[in-house]
Short mmCIF file of C-alpha atoms in Angstrom, two decimals:
data_model
loop_
_atom_site.label_atom_id
_atom_site.label_comp_id
_atom_site.label_asym_id
_atom_site.label_seq_id
_atom_site.Cartn_x
_atom_site.Cartn_y
_atom_site.Cartn_z
CA MET A 9 -57.90 -98.91 27.18
CA ALA A 10 -57.76 -95.64 25.27
CA SER A 11 -54.33 -94.09 25.01
CA ALA A 12 -53.91 -90.36 25.25
CA VAL A 13 -53.27 -88.64 22.10
CA ALA A 14 -50.83 -85.47 22.64
CA VAL A 15 -52.46 -82.35 21.23
CA THR A 16 -50.05 -80.00 19.67
CA THR A 17 -50.63 -76.27 18.97
CA PRO A 18 -49.87 -75.15 15.59
CA ASP A 19 -47.18 -72.53 15.44
CA HIS A 20 -48.86 -70.06 13.19
CA LEU A 21 -46.11 -67.64 13.37
CA PHE A 22 -43.23 -70.04 12.24
CA ASN A 23 -42.89 -68.99 8.62
CA MET A 24 -43.26 -65.42 9.55
CA ARG A 25 -40.43 -65.81 12.22
CA ASN A 26 -38.30 -67.76 10.00
CA ASN A 27 -38.27 -65.42 7.21
CA PHE A 28 -37.37 -62.72 9.63
CA TYR A 29 -34.41 -64.57 10.91
CA LEU A 30 -32.96 -65.34 7.43
CA GLY A 31 -33.43 -61.76 6.44
CA ALA A 32 -36.35 -62.06 4.02
CA TYR A 33 -37.98 -58.92 5.86
CA GLN A 34 -40.75 -57.98 3.18
CA ALA A 35 -41.71 -61.87 3.04
CA ALA A 36 -42.12 -61.64 6.91
CA ILE A 37 -44.36 -58.69 6.44
CA ASN A 38 -46.29 -60.15 3.96
CA CYS A 39 -47.03 -63.44 6.00
CA SER A 40 -48.82 -61.24 8.32
CA ASP A 41 -51.67 -60.62 5.96
CA SER A 42 -52.45 -64.21 5.86
CA LEU A 43 -52.33 -65.67 9.34
CA PRO A 44 -55.29 -67.25 11.04
CA PRO A 45 -57.12 -65.83 14.01
CA LEU A 46 -54.30 -65.47 16.66
CA SER A 47 -54.21 -65.39 20.55
CA PRO A 48 -53.45 -62.19 22.26
CA ASP A 49 -49.86 -63.42 22.88
CA GLU A 50 -49.51 -64.39 19.08
CA SER A 51 -51.00 -61.17 17.98
CA LEU A 52 -48.34 -59.28 20.09
CA GLU A 53 -45.59 -61.20 18.65
CA ARG A 54 -46.72 -60.82 14.96
CA ASP A 55 -46.72 -57.04 15.67
CA CYS A 56 -43.37 -56.96 16.85
CA LEU A 57 -42.07 -58.99 13.99
CA VAL A 58 -43.83 -56.94 11.73
CA PHE A 59 -42.25 -53.72 13.20
CA ARG A 60 -38.94 -55.09 13.52
CA SER A 61 -38.98 -56.20 9.90
CA TYR A 62 -39.68 -52.62 8.96
CA ILE A 63 -36.98 -51.42 10.97
CA ALA A 64 -34.82 -53.87 9.09
CA LEU A 65 -36.00 -52.35 5.88
CA GLY A 66 -34.85 -48.58 7.33
CA SER A 67 -38.56 -47.65 7.67
CA TYR A 68 -37.82 -45.90 11.33
CA GLN A 69 -40.35 -43.46 10.86
CA LEU A 70 -43.40 -45.53 10.16
CA VAL A 71 -42.61 -47.72 13.27
CA ILE A 72 -42.34 -44.43 15.24
CA ASN A 73 -45.68 -43.11 13.88
CA GLU A 74 -47.55 -46.40 14.13
CA ILE A 75 -46.51 -47.43 17.84
CA ASP A 76 -48.41 -44.95 20.22
CA ALA A 77 -48.01 -44.51 24.15
CA SER A 78 -50.75 -46.98 24.68
CA ALA A 79 -48.98 -50.11 22.99
CA ALA A 80 -47.62 -52.99 25.01
CA THR A 81 -44.20 -52.72 26.51
CA PRO A 82 -42.64 -55.22 23.62
CA LEU A 83 -43.90 -52.78 20.98
CA GLN A 84 -42.62 -49.59 22.99
CA ALA A 85 -39.23 -51.31 23.17
CA VAL A 86 -39.30 -51.97 19.37
CA LYS A 87 -40.37 -48.10 19.04
CA LEU A 88 -37.18 -47.48 21.04
CA LEU A 89 -34.91 -49.38 18.44
CA ALA A 90 -36.50 -47.40 15.92
CA LEU A 91 -35.90 -44.04 17.32
CA TYR A 92 -32.26 -45.07 18.25
CA LEU A 93 -31.51 -45.96 14.63
CA SER A 94 -33.37 -43.00 13.14
CA SER A 95 -31.07 -40.41 14.30
CA PRO A 96 -27.84 -39.86 16.32
CA ASP A 97 -29.65 -37.14 18.18
CA ASN A 98 -31.97 -39.70 19.76
CA LYS A 99 -29.29 -41.75 21.17
CA GLU A 100 -28.84 -40.13 24.62
CA SER A 101 -32.53 -40.04 25.31
CA VAL A 102 -33.43 -43.65 24.09
CA ILE A 103 -30.62 -45.04 26.31
CA SER A 104 -31.94 -42.98 29.22
CA SER A 105 -35.47 -44.27 28.63
CA LEU A 106 -34.27 -47.97 28.02
CA LYS A 107 -32.29 -47.98 31.71
CA ASP A 108 -35.38 -46.57 33.34
CA TRP A 109 -37.58 -49.24 31.68
CA LEU A 110 -35.01 -52.04 32.74
CA ALA A 111 -35.15 -50.91 36.22
CA ASP A 112 -38.68 -51.27 36.38
CA PRO A 113 -39.53 -54.36 38.21
CA ALA A 114 -42.87 -54.73 36.65
CA ILE A 115 -41.50 -54.71 33.06
CA GLY A 116 -37.64 -55.02 33.36
CA ASN A 117 -37.41 -58.73 32.91
CA ASN A 118 -39.66 -58.49 29.47
CA PRO A 119 -37.83 -60.72 26.67
CA ILE A 120 -38.37 -58.34 23.79
CA LEU A 121 -37.11 -55.36 26.11
CA ARG A 122 -34.18 -57.15 27.01
CA LEU A 123 -33.59 -58.02 23.52
CA ILE A 124 -33.86 -54.45 22.32
CA ALA A 125 -31.60 -53.49 25.25
CA GLY A 126 -28.94 -56.05 24.16
CA THR A 127 -29.13 -54.85 20.53
CA ILE A 128 -28.61 -51.31 21.47
CA PHE A 129 -25.80 -51.69 23.71
CA MET A 130 -24.24 -53.96 21.26
CA HIS A 131 -24.32 -50.93 18.75
CA GLU A 132 -22.93 -48.84 21.39
CA GLN A 133 -19.99 -51.52 21.82
CA ASP A 134 -21.14 -51.57 25.55
CA TYR A 135 -20.87 -55.41 25.69
CA ASN A 136 -20.80 -55.78 29.18
CA GLU A 137 -23.94 -53.82 29.74
CA ALA A 138 -25.63 -55.70 26.80
CA LEU A 139 -24.92 -59.13 28.73
CA LYS A 140 -26.13 -57.74 31.85
CA HIS A 141 -29.62 -57.97 30.03
CA THR A 142 -29.27 -60.82 27.61
CA ASN A 143 -26.99 -63.31 29.29
CA ALA A 144 -29.91 -65.02 31.12
CA GLY A 145 -31.21 -66.24 27.86
CA GLY A 146 -34.94 -67.42 27.95
CA THR A 147 -35.56 -67.36 24.13
CA MET A 148 -33.71 -68.40 21.20
CA ASP A 149 -33.63 -64.79 19.97
CA LEU A 150 -31.80 -63.69 23.17
CA HIS A 151 -29.46 -66.92 22.76
CA VAL A 152 -28.50 -66.03 19.47
CA LEU A 153 -27.82 -62.28 20.33
CA ASN A 154 -25.44 -63.49 23.05
CA VAL A 155 -23.41 -65.61 20.46
CA GLN A 156 -23.30 -62.41 18.45
CA ILE A 157 -22.11 -60.35 21.55
CA PHE A 158 -19.35 -62.78 22.57
CA LEU A 159 -18.06 -62.98 18.92
CA LYS A 160 -17.67 -59.33 18.87
CA MET A 161 -15.53 -59.66 22.15
CA TYR A 162 -13.68 -62.28 20.76
CA ARG A 163 -14.63 -64.84 23.09
CA SER A 164 -15.55 -67.82 20.90
CA ASP A 165 -15.27 -70.05 23.96
CA TYR A 166 -18.32 -68.23 25.47
CA ALA A 167 -20.24 -68.14 22.21
CA GLU A 168 -19.58 -71.93 21.75
CA LYS A 169 -21.60 -72.62 25.33
CA GLN A 170 -24.44 -70.53 24.06
CA LEU A 171 -24.44 -72.55 20.97
CA ARG A 172 -24.79 -75.75 22.82
CA ILE A 173 -27.66 -74.52 24.95
CA MET A 174 -29.51 -73.46 21.55
CA GLN A 175 -28.67 -76.92 20.14
CA GLN A 176 -30.19 -78.72 23.30
CA ILE A 177 -33.29 -76.70 22.74
CA ASP A 178 -33.84 -77.11 18.95
CA GLU A 179 -30.78 -78.19 16.99
CA ASP A 180 -32.51 -77.60 13.51
CA HIS A 181 -33.73 -74.01 14.53
CA SER A 182 -32.81 -71.41 12.05
CA LEU A 183 -31.01 -69.40 14.60
CA THR A 184 -29.11 -72.53 15.91
CA GLN A 185 -27.71 -72.86 12.31
CA LEU A 186 -26.85 -69.24 11.97
CA ALA A 187 -25.16 -69.09 15.40
CA ASN A 188 -23.24 -72.28 14.15
CA ALA A 189 -22.17 -70.76 10.89
CA TRP A 190 -21.11 -67.54 12.68
CA LEU A 191 -18.98 -69.41 15.20
CA ASP A 192 -17.54 -71.56 12.46
CA MET A 193 -16.65 -68.34 10.68
CA ALA A 194 -14.92 -67.04 13.68
CA VAL A 195 -13.02 -70.14 14.38
CA GLY A 196 -11.73 -70.40 10.97
CA GLY A 197 -9.86 -72.93 9.43
CA ALA A 198 -11.72 -76.15 8.32
CA LYS A 199 -14.83 -74.75 10.13
CA ILE A 200 -15.31 -72.21 6.94
CA GLN A 201 -16.48 -75.06 4.98
CA GLU A 202 -18.94 -76.25 7.37
CA ALA A 203 -20.21 -72.48 7.54
CA TYR A 204 -20.48 -72.44 3.93
CA LEU A 205 -22.53 -75.65 3.98
CA ILE A 206 -24.93 -74.14 6.24
CA PHE A 207 -25.58 -71.13 4.17
CA GLN A 208 -25.83 -73.21 1.19
CA ASP A 209 -28.52 -75.44 2.80
CA PHE A 210 -30.48 -72.15 3.61
CA SER A 211 -30.22 -71.20 -0.10
CA GLU A 212 -31.66 -74.42 -1.18
CA LYS A 213 -34.39 -74.35 1.42
CA TYR A 214 -35.39 -70.93 1.65
CA GLN A 215 -35.69 -67.60 -0.14
CA MET A 216 -32.34 -65.92 -1.20
CA THR A 217 -31.71 -63.16 0.91
CA GLY A 218 -28.83 -60.68 1.52
CA LEU A 219 -28.07 -62.28 4.91
CA ILE A 220 -27.52 -65.70 2.99
CA LEU A 221 -25.54 -64.30 0.25
CA ASN A 222 -23.27 -62.35 2.41
CA GLY A 223 -22.75 -65.43 4.56
CA LYS A 224 -21.66 -67.58 1.60
CA ALA A 225 -19.35 -64.65 0.43
CA VAL A 226 -17.61 -64.41 3.64
CA CYS A 227 -16.97 -68.17 3.66
CA CYS A 228 -15.81 -67.86 -0.10
CA MET A 229 -13.21 -65.17 0.80
CA HIS A 230 -11.83 -67.31 3.93
CA MET A 231 -11.35 -70.03 1.38
CA GLY A 232 -9.67 -68.02 -1.42
CA ASN A 233 -12.67 -68.14 -3.84
CA PHE A 234 -12.79 -64.48 -4.60
CA ASP A 235 -14.66 -64.83 -7.90
CA GLU A 236 -17.63 -66.55 -6.27
CA ALA A 237 -17.52 -64.17 -3.51
CA GLU A 238 -17.87 -61.23 -5.82
CA THR A 239 -20.72 -62.76 -7.67
CA LEU A 240 -22.54 -63.45 -4.25
CA LEU A 241 -21.92 -59.89 -3.17
CA LEU A 242 -23.08 -58.27 -6.28
CA GLU A 243 -26.24 -60.23 -6.09
CA ALA A 244 -26.79 -59.20 -2.66
CA LEU A 245 -26.04 -55.51 -3.71
CA ASN A 246 -28.81 -55.82 -6.44
CA LYS A 247 -31.29 -57.23 -4.07
CA ALA A 248 -30.67 -54.51 -1.76
CA ARG A 249 -31.13 -51.85 -4.55
CA CYS A 250 -34.24 -53.69 -5.72
CA LYS A 251 -35.99 -53.36 -2.50
CA GLY A 252 -34.90 -49.86 -1.48
CA SER A 253 -32.85 -50.99 1.75
CA GLY A 254 -34.42 -54.62 1.56
CA ASP A 255 -31.54 -56.72 2.89
CA PHE A 256 -30.26 -54.30 5.37
CA GLY A 257 -30.44 -55.36 8.88
CA GLU A 258 -31.46 -53.48 11.78
CA SER A 259 -28.01 -51.96 12.01
CA GLY A 260 -28.62 -50.14 8.74
CA CYS A 261 -25.41 -52.07 7.20
CA LEU A 262 -25.64 -54.89 4.79
CA GLN A 263 -24.94 -57.82 7.15
CA SER A 264 -24.92 -61.32 7.92
CA SER A 265 -27.26 -61.31 10.93
CA PRO A 266 -30.90 -60.41 11.60
CA TRP A 267 -30.00 -57.52 14.05
#
């Protein structure tokens, strides 16, 4: 009797996605040039990752110019983020458009639209509004954004619940590990060493980025290792200068998260 063999579909976007999550934004863009033929859904996710990477590099106008009115909803949402971050003058109109789209039953539940909404409302420090659109989760990106929002609200208990959900989905996922490190830093004490080891593990496995360097530096400062922290921060600053704004996140600030 022949046994059934499970057929697994290769994740063509894994490396691209992982580079983006860990702050290697140019590497994520470069990955997009060497991908095999993709399905329509994969192509859309690739394009969203490319444009989000350009936003993280501060190339807002490129994104605004490249995404036209005929683009799919997720890409339109990414363009909204670029508009929001490109100028304070755009904030009011962007938030108005965002609310209209979220209220539209045809597109309001799109995961990328909800992710962008959560990101923008988090920047606005309107955490309750952000959670209205992210709290239901559905993707690892949304779960990790929930962790960030709860930590900004000083609710590490809720952040821990989100982390547990992520661990149940994929304990080894880079976003799960990042969420774990951020929570450990928020809790402090003996947890700081655990957070440091997570960033150290990233630095040994993947390309060194500002995100990883900053994470290690924050841990070092918590542990009183200020000389090491200074060395790490200078390295992060040099990387950012070499790349223009290469390891700056979508907030425009040198940071320890990909949003």
